[in-house]
mmCIF file with all atom_site columns, C-alpha atoms in Angstrom:
data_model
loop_
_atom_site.group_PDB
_atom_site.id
_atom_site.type_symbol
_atom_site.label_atom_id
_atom_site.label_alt_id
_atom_site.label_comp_id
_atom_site.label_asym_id
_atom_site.label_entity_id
_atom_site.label_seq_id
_atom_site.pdbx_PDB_ins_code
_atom_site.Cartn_x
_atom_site.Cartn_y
_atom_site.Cartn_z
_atom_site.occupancy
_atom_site.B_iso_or_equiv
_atom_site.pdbx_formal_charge
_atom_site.auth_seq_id
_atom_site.auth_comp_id
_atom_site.auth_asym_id
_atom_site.auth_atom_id
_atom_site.pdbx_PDB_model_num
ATOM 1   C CA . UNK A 1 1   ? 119.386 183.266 54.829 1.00 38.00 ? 1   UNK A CA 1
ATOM 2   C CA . UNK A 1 2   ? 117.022 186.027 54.637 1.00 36.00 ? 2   UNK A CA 1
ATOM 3   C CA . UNK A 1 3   ? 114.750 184.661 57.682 1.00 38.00 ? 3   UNK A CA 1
ATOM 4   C CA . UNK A 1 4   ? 117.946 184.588 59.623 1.00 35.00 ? 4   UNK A CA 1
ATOM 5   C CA . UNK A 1 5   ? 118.878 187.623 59.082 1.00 35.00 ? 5   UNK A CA 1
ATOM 6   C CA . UNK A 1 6   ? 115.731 188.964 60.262 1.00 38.00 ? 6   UNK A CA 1
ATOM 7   C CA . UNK A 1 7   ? 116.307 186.675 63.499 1.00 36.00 ? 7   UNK A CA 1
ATOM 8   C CA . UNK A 1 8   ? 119.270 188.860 63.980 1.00 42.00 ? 8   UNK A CA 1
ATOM 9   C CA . UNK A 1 9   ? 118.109 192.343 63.231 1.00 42.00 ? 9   UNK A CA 1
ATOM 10  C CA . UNK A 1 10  ? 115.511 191.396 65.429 1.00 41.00 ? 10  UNK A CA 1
ATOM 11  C CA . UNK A 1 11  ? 117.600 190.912 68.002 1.00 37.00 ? 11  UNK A CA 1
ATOM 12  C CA . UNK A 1 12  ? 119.833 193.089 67.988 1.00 44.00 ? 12  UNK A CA 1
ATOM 13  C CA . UNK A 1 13  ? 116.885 195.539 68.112 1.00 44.00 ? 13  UNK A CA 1
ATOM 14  C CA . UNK A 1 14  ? 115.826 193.853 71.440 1.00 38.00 ? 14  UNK A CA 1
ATOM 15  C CA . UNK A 1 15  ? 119.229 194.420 72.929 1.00 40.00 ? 15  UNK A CA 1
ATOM 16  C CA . UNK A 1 16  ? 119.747 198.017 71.632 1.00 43.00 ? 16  UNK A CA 1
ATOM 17  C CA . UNK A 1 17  ? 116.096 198.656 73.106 1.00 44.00 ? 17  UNK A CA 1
ATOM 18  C CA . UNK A 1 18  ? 117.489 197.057 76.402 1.00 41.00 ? 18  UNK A CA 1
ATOM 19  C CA . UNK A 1 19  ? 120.618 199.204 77.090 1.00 43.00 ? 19  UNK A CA 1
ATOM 20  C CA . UNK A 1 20  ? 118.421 202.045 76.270 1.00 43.00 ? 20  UNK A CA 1
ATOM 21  C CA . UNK A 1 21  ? 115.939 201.532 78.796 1.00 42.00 ? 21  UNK A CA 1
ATOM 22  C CA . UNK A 1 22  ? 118.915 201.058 81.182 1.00 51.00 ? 22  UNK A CA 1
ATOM 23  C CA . UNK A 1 23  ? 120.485 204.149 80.059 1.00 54.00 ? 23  UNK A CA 1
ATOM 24  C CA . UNK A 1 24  ? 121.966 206.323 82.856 1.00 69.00 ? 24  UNK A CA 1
ATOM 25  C CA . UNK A 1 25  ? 122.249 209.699 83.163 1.00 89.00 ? 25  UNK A CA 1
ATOM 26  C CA . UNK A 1 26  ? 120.263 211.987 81.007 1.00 94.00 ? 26  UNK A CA 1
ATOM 27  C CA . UNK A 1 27  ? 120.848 215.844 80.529 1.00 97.00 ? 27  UNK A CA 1
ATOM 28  C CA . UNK A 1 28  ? 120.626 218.416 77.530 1.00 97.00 ? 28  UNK A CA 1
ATOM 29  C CA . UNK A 1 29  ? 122.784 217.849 74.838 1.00 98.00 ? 29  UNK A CA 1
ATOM 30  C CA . UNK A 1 30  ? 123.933 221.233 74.905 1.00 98.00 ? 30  UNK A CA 1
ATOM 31  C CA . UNK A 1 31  ? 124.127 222.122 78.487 1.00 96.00 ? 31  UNK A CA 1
ATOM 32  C CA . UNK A 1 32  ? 122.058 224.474 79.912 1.00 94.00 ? 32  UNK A CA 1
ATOM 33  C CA . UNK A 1 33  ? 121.050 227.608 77.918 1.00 95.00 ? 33  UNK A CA 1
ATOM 34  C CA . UNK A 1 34  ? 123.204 226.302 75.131 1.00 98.00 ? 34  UNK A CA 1
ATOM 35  C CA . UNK A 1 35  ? 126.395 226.616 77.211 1.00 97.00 ? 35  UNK A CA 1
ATOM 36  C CA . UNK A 1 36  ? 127.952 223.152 75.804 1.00 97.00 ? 36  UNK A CA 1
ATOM 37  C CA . UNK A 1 37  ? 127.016 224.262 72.283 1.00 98.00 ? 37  UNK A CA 1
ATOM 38  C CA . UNK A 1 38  ? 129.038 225.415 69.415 1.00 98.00 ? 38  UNK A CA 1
ATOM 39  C CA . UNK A 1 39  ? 126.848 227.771 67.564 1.00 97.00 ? 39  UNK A CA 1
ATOM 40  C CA . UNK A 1 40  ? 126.552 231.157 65.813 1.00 97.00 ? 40  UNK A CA 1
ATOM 41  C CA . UNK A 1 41  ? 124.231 233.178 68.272 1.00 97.00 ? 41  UNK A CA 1
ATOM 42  C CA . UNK A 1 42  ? 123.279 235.585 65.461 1.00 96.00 ? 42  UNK A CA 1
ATOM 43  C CA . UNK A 1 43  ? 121.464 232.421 64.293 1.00 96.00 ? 43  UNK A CA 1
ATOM 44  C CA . UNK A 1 44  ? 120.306 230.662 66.908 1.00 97.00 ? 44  UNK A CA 1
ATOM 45  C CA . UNK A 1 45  ? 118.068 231.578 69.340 1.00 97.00 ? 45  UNK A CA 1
ATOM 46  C CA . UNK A 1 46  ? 116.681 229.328 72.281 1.00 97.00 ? 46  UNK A CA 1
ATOM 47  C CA . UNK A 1 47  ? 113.143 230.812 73.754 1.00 97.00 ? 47  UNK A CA 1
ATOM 48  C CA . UNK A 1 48  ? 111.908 230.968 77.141 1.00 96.00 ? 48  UNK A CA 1
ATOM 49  C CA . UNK A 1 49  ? 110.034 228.020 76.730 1.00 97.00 ? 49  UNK A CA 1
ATOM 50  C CA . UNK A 1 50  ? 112.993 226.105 75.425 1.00 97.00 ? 50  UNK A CA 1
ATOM 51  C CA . UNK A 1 51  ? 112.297 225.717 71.984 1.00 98.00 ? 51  UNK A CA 1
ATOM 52  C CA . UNK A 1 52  ? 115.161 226.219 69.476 1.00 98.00 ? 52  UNK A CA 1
ATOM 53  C CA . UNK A 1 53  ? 115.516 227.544 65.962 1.00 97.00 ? 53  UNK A CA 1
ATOM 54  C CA . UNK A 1 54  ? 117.624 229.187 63.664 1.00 96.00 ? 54  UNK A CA 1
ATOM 55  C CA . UNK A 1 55  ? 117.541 232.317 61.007 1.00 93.00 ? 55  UNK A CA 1
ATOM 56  C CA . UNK A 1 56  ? 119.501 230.464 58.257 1.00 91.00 ? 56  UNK A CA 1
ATOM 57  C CA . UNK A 1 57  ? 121.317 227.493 57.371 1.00 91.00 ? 57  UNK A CA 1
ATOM 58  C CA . UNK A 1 58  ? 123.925 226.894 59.767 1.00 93.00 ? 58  UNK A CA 1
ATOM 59  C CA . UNK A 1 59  ? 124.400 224.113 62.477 1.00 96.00 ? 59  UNK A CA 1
ATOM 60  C CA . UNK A 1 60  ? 124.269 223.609 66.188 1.00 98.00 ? 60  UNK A CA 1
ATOM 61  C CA . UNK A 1 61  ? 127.149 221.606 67.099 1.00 98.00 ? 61  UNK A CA 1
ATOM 62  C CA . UNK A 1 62  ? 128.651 220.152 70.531 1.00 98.00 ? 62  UNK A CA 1
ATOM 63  C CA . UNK A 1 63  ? 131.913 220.785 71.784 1.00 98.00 ? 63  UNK A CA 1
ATOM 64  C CA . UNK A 1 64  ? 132.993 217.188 71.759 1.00 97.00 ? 64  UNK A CA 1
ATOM 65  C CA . UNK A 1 65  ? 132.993 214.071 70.178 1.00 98.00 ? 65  UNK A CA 1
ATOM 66  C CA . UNK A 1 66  ? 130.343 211.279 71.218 1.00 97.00 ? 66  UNK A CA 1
ATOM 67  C CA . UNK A 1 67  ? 130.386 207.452 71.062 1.00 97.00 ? 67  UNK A CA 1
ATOM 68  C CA . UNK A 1 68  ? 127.918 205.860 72.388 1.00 97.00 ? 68  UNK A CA 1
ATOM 69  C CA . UNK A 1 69  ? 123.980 207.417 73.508 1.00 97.00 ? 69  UNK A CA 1
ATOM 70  C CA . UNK A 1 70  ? 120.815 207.928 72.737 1.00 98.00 ? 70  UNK A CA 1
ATOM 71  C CA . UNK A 1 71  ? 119.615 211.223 72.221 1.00 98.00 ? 71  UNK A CA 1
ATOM 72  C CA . UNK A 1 72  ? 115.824 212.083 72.102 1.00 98.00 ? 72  UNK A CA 1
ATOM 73  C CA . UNK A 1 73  ? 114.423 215.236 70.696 1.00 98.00 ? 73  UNK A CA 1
ATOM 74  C CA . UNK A 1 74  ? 111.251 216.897 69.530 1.00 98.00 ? 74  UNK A CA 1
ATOM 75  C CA . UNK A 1 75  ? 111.010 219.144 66.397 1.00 98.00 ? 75  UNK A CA 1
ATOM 76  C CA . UNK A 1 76  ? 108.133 220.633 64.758 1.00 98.00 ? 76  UNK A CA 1
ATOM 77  C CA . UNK A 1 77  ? 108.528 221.188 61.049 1.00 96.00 ? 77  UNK A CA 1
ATOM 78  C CA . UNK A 1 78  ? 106.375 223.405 59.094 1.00 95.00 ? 78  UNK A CA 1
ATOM 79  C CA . UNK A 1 79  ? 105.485 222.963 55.699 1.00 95.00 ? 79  UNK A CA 1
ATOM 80  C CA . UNK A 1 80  ? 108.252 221.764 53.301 1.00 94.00 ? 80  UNK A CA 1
ATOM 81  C CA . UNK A 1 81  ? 110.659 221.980 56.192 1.00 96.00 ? 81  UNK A CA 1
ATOM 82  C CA . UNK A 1 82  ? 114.012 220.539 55.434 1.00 95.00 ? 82  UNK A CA 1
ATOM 83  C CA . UNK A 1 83  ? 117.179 219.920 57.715 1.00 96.00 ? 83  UNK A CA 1
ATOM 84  C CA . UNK A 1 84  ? 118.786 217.730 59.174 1.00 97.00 ? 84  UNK A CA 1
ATOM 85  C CA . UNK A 1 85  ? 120.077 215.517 62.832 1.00 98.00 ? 85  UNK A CA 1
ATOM 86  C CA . UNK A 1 86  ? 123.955 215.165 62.303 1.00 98.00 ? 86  UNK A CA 1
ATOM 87  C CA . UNK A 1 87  ? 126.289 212.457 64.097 1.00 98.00 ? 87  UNK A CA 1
ATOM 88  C CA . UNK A 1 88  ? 129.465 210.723 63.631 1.00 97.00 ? 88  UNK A CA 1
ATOM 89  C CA . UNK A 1 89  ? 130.520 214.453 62.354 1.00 97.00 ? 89  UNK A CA 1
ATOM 90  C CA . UNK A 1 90  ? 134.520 214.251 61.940 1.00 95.00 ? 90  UNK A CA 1
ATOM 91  C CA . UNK A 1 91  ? 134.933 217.747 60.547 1.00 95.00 ? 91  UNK A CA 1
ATOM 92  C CA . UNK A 1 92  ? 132.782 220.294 61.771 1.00 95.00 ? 92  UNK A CA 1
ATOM 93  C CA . UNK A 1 93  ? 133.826 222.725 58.789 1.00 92.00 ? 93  UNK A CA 1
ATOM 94  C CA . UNK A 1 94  ? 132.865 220.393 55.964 1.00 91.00 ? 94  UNK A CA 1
ATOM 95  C CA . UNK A 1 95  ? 130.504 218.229 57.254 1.00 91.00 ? 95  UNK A CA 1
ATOM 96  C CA . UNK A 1 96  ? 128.280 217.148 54.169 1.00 87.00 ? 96  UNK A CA 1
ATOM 97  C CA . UNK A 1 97  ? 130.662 214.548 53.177 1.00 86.00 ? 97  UNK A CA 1
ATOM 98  C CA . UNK A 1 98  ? 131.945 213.708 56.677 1.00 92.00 ? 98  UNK A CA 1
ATOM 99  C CA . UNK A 1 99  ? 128.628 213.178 58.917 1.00 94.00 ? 99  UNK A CA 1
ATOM 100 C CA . UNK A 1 100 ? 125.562 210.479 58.871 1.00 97.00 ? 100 UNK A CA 1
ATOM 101 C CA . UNK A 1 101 ? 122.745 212.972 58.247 1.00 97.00 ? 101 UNK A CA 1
ATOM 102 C CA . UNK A 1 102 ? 119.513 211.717 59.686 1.00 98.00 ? 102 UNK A CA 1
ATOM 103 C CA . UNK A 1 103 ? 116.984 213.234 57.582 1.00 98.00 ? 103 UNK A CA 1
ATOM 104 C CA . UNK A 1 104 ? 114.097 215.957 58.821 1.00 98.00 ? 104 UNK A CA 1
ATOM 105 C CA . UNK A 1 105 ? 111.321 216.439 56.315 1.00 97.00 ? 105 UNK A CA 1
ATOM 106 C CA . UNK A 1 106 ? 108.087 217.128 55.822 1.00 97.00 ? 106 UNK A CA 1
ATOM 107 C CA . UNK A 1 107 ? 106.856 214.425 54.005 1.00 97.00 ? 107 UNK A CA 1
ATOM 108 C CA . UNK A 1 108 ? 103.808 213.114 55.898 1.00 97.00 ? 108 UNK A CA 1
ATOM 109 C CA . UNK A 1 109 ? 101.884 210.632 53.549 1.00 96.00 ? 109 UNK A CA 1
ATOM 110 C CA . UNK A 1 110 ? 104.772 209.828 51.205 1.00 97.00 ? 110 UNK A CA 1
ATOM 111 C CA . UNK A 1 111 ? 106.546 206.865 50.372 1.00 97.00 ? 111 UNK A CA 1
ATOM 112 C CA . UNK A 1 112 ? 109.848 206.001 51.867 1.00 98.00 ? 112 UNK A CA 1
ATOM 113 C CA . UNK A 1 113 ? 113.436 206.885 49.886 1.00 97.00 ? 113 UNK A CA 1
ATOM 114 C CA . UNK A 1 114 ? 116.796 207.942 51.246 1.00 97.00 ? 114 UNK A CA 1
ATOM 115 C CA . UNK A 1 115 ? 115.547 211.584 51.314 1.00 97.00 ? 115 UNK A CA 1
ATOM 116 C CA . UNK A 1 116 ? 112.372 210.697 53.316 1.00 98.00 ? 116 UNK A CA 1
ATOM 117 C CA . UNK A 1 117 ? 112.063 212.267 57.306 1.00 98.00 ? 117 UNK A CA 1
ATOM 118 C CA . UNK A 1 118 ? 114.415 209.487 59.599 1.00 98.00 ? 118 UNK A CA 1
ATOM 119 C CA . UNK A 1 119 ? 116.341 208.039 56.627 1.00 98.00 ? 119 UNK A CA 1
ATOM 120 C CA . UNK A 1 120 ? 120.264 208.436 56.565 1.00 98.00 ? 120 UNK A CA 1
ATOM 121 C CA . UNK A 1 121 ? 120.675 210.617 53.857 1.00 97.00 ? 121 UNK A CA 1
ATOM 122 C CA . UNK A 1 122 ? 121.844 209.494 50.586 1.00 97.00 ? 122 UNK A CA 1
ATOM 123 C CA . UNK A 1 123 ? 122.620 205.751 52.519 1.00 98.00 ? 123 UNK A CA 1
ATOM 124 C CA . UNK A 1 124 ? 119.527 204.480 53.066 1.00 98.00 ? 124 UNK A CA 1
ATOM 125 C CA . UNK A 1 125 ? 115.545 204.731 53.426 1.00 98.00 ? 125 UNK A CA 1
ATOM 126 C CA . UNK A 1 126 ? 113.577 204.498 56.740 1.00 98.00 ? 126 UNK A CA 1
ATOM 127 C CA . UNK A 1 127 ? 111.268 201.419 56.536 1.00 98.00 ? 127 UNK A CA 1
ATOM 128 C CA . UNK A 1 128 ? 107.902 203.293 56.481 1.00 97.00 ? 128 UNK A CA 1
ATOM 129 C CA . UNK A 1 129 ? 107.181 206.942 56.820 1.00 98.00 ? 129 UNK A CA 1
ATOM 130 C CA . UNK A 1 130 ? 105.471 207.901 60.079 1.00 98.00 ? 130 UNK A CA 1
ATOM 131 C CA . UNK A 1 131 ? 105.725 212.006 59.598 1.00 98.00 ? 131 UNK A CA 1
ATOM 132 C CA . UNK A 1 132 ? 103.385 213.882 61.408 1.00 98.00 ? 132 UNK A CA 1
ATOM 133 C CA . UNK A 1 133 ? 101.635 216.945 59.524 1.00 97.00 ? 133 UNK A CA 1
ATOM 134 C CA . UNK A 1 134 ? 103.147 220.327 59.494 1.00 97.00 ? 134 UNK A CA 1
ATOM 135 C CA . UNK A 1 135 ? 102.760 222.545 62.407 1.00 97.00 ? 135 UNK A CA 1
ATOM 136 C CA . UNK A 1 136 ? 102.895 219.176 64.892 1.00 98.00 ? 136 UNK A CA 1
ATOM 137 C CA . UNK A 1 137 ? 105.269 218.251 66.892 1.00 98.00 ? 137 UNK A CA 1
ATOM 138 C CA . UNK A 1 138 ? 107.512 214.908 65.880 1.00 98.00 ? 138 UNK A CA 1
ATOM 139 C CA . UNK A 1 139 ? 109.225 212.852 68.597 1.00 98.00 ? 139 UNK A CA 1
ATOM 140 C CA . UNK A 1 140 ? 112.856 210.936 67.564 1.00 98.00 ? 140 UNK A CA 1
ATOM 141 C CA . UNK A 1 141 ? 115.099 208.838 68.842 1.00 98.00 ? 141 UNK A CA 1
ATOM 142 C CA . UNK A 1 142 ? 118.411 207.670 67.985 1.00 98.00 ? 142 UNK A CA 1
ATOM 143 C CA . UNK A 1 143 ? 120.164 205.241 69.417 1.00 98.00 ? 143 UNK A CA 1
ATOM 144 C CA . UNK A 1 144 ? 124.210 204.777 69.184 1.00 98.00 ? 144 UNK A CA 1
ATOM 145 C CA . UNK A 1 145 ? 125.788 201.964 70.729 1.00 97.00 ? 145 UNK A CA 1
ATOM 146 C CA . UNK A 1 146 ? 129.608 201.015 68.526 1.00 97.00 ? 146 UNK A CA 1
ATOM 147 C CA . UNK A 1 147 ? 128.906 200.950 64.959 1.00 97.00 ? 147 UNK A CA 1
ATOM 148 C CA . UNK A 1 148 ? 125.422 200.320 65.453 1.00 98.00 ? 148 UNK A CA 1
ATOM 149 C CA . UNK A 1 149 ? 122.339 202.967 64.668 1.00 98.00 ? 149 UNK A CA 1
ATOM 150 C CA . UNK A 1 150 ? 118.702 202.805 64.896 1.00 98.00 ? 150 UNK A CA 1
ATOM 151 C CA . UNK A 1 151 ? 116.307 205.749 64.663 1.00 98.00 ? 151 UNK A CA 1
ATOM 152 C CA . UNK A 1 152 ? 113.075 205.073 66.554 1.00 98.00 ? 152 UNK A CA 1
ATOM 153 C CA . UNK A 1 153 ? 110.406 208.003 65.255 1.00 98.00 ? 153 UNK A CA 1
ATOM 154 C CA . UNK A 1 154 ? 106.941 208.734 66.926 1.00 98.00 ? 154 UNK A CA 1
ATOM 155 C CA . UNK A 1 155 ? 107.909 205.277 68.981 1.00 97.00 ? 155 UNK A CA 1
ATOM 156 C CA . UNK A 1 156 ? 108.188 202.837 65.516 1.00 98.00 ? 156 UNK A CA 1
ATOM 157 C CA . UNK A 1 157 ? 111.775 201.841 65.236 1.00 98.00 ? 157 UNK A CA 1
ATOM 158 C CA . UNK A 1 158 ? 111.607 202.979 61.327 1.00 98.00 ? 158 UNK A CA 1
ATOM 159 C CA . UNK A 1 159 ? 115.719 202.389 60.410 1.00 98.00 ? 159 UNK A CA 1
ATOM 160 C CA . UNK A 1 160 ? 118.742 201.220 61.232 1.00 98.00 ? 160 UNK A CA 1
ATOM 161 C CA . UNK A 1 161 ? 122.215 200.109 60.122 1.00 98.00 ? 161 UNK A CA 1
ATOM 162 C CA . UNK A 1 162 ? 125.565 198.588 60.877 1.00 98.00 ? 162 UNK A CA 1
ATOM 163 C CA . UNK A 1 163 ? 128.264 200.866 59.720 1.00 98.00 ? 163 UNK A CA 1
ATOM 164 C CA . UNK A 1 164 ? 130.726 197.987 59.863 1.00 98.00 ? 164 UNK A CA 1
ATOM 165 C CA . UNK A 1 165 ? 128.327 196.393 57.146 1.00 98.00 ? 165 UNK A CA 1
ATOM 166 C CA . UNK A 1 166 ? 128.899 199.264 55.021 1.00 98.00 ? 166 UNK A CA 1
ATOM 167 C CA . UNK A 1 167 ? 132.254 198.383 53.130 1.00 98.00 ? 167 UNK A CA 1
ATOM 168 C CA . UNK A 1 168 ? 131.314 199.627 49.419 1.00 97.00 ? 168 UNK A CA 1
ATOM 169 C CA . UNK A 1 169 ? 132.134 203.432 48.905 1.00 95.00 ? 169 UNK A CA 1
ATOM 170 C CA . UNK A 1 170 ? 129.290 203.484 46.019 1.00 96.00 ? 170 UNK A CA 1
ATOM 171 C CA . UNK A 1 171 ? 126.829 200.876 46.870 1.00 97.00 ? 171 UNK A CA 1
ATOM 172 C CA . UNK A 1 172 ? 125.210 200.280 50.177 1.00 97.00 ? 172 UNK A CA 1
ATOM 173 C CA . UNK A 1 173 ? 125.018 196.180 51.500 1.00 97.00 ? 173 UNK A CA 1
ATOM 174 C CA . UNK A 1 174 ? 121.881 195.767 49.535 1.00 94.00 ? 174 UNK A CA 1
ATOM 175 C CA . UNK A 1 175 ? 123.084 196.674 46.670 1.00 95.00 ? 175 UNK A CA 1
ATOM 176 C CA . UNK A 1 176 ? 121.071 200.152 46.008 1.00 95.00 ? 176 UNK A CA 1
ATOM 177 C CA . UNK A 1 177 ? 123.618 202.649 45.196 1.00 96.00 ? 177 UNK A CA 1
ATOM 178 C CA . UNK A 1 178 ? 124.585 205.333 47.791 1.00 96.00 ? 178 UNK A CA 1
ATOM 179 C CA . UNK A 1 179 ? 123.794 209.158 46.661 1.00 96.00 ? 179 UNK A CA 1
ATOM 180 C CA . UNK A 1 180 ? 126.957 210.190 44.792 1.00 93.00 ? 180 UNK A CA 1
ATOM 181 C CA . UNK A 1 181 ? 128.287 213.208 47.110 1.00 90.00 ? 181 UNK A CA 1
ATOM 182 C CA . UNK A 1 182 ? 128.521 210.741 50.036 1.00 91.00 ? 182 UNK A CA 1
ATOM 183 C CA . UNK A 1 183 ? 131.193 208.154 48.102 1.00 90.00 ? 183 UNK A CA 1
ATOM 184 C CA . UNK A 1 184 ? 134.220 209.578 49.005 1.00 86.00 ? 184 UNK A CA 1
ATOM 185 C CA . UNK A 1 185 ? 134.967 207.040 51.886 1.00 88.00 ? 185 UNK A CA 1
ATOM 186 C CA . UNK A 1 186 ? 133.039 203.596 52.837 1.00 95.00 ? 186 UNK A CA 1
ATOM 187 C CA . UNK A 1 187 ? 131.183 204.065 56.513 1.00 96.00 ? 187 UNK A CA 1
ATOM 188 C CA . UNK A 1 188 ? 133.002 201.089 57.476 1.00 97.00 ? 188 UNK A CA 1
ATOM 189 C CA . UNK A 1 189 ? 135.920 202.997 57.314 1.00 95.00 ? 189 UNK A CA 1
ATOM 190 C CA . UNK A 1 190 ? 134.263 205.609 59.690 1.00 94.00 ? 190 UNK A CA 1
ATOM 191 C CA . UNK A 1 191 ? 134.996 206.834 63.618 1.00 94.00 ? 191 UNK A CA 1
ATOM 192 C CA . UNK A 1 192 ? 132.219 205.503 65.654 1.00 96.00 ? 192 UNK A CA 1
ATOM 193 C CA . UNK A 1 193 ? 132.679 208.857 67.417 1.00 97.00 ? 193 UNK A CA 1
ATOM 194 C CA . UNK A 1 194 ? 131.536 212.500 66.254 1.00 98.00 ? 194 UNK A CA 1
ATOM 195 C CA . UNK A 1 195 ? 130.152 215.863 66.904 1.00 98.00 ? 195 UNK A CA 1
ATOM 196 C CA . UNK A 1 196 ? 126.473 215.744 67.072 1.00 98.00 ? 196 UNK A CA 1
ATOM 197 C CA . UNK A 1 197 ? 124.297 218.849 65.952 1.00 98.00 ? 197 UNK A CA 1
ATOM 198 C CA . UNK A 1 198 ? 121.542 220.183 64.254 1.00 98.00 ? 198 UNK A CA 1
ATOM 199 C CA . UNK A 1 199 ? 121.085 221.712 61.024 1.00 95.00 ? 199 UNK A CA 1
ATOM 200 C CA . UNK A 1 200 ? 119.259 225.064 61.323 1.00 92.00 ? 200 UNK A CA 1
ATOM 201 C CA . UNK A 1 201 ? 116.949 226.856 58.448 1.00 86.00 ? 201 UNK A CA 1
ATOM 202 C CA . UNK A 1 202 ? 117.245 225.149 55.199 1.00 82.00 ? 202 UNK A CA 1
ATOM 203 C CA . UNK A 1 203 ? 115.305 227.221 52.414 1.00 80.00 ? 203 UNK A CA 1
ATOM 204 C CA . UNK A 1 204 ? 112.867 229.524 53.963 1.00 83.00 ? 204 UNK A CA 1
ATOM 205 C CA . UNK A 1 205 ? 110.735 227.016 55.958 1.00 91.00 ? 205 UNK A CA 1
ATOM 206 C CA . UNK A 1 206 ? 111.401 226.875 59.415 1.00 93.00 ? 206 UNK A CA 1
ATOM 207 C CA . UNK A 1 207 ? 111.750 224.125 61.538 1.00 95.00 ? 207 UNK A CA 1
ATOM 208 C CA . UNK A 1 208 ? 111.860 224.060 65.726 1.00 97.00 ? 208 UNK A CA 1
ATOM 209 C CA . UNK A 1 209 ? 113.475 221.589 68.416 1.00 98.00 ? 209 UNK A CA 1
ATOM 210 C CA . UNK A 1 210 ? 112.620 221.353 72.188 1.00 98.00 ? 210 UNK A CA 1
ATOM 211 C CA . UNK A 1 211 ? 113.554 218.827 75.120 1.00 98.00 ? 211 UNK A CA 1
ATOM 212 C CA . UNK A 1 212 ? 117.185 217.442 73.352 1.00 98.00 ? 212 UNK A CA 1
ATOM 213 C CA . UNK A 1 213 ? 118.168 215.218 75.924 1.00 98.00 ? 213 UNK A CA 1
ATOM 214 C CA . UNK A 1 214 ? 121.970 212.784 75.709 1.00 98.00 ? 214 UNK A CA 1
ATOM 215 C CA . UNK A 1 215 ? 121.609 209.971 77.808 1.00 97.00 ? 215 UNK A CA 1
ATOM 216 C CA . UNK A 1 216 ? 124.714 207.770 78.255 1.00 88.00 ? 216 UNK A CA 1
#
């Protein structure tokens, strides 16, 4: 069972990969100059050079919903950095228990858990941890076709997950439980379609994104 099951992730990795590299039209994920964005400007500030960051802990959102993309980014944590990538959001104004948080840490040389850099947060741990140091710049991609998410980091496909396989409010399909703030409704159960944004300062260590690109 297991070695089939591998067979399958396996391929469905190999497809996912394929309608990626066959993926369209690519443009910022926020328009240009953050004109597609729904943001506090008091708090986030895009540079000349393109890089954006916040002053606090408040997200980056876009105006609509999203099914199905990938969306590449770069981000640059220094030390202890914490946020977050957000999809699948379904409300905006209380989004904790209503988004797939795709974890951004610091955490180079650590061991993987469902708080580790790429892991969906509270759900489920990346398979390795491929963090680069502080101060460098990480590259991520995430990849949304239906129910079906993978998170490709520094070009190692580290996690991924079939929401549909997710039918247990408290205990993910492996049986390791799912953090308790995030079993208020199985995943299963869950639009395929969301906001997408970025969580800003969390704490007081700072964390930067550049080239965000939606291809779909």
């Amino acid at each position: 069972m297991k070695k089939i099951w591998m067979m399958g992730m396996t391929l469905l990795a190999l497809t996912t990969v394929g309608w990626a590299a066959d993926e369209g039209t690519c443009q910022p994920l926020f328009g240009e100059n953050l004109a597609d964005a729904d943001y506090n400007p008091a708090v986030w500030t895009l540079s000349e050079a393109g890089v954006l960051s916040a002053k606090q802990d408040a997200a980056i959102w876009t105006k609509e919903k999203i099914g199905d993309c990938k969306i590449s980014f770069e981000y640059q944590l220094s030390e202890k950095a914490n946020a977050g990538f957000l999809i699948k959001c379904s409300d905006r104004n209380n989004w904790i228990p209503n988004t797939i948080e795709i974890q951004l840490l610091d955490d180079a040389g650590s061991q993987p858990s469902y708080h580790s850099n790429a892991a969906f947060y509270g759900y489920q741990a990346p398979r390795k941890v491929v963090t680069k140091p502080a101060g460098e710049w990480n590259k991520m991609e995430v990849v949304c076709r239906g129910s079906v998410i993978q998170v490709w980091l520094n070009g190692e496909l580290v996690n991924e997950m079939d929401m549909k396989a997710w039918t247990d409010k408290k205990v993910s399909p492996n049986g390791t439980p799912i953090e308790g703030k995030f079993q208020g409704k199985a995943l299963a159960d869950a639009d395929t379609e969301g906001y997408i944004g970025f969580q800003g300062l969390h704490g007081r260590s700072t964390i930067h994104y550049r080239n965000i690109l939606i291809c779909r």
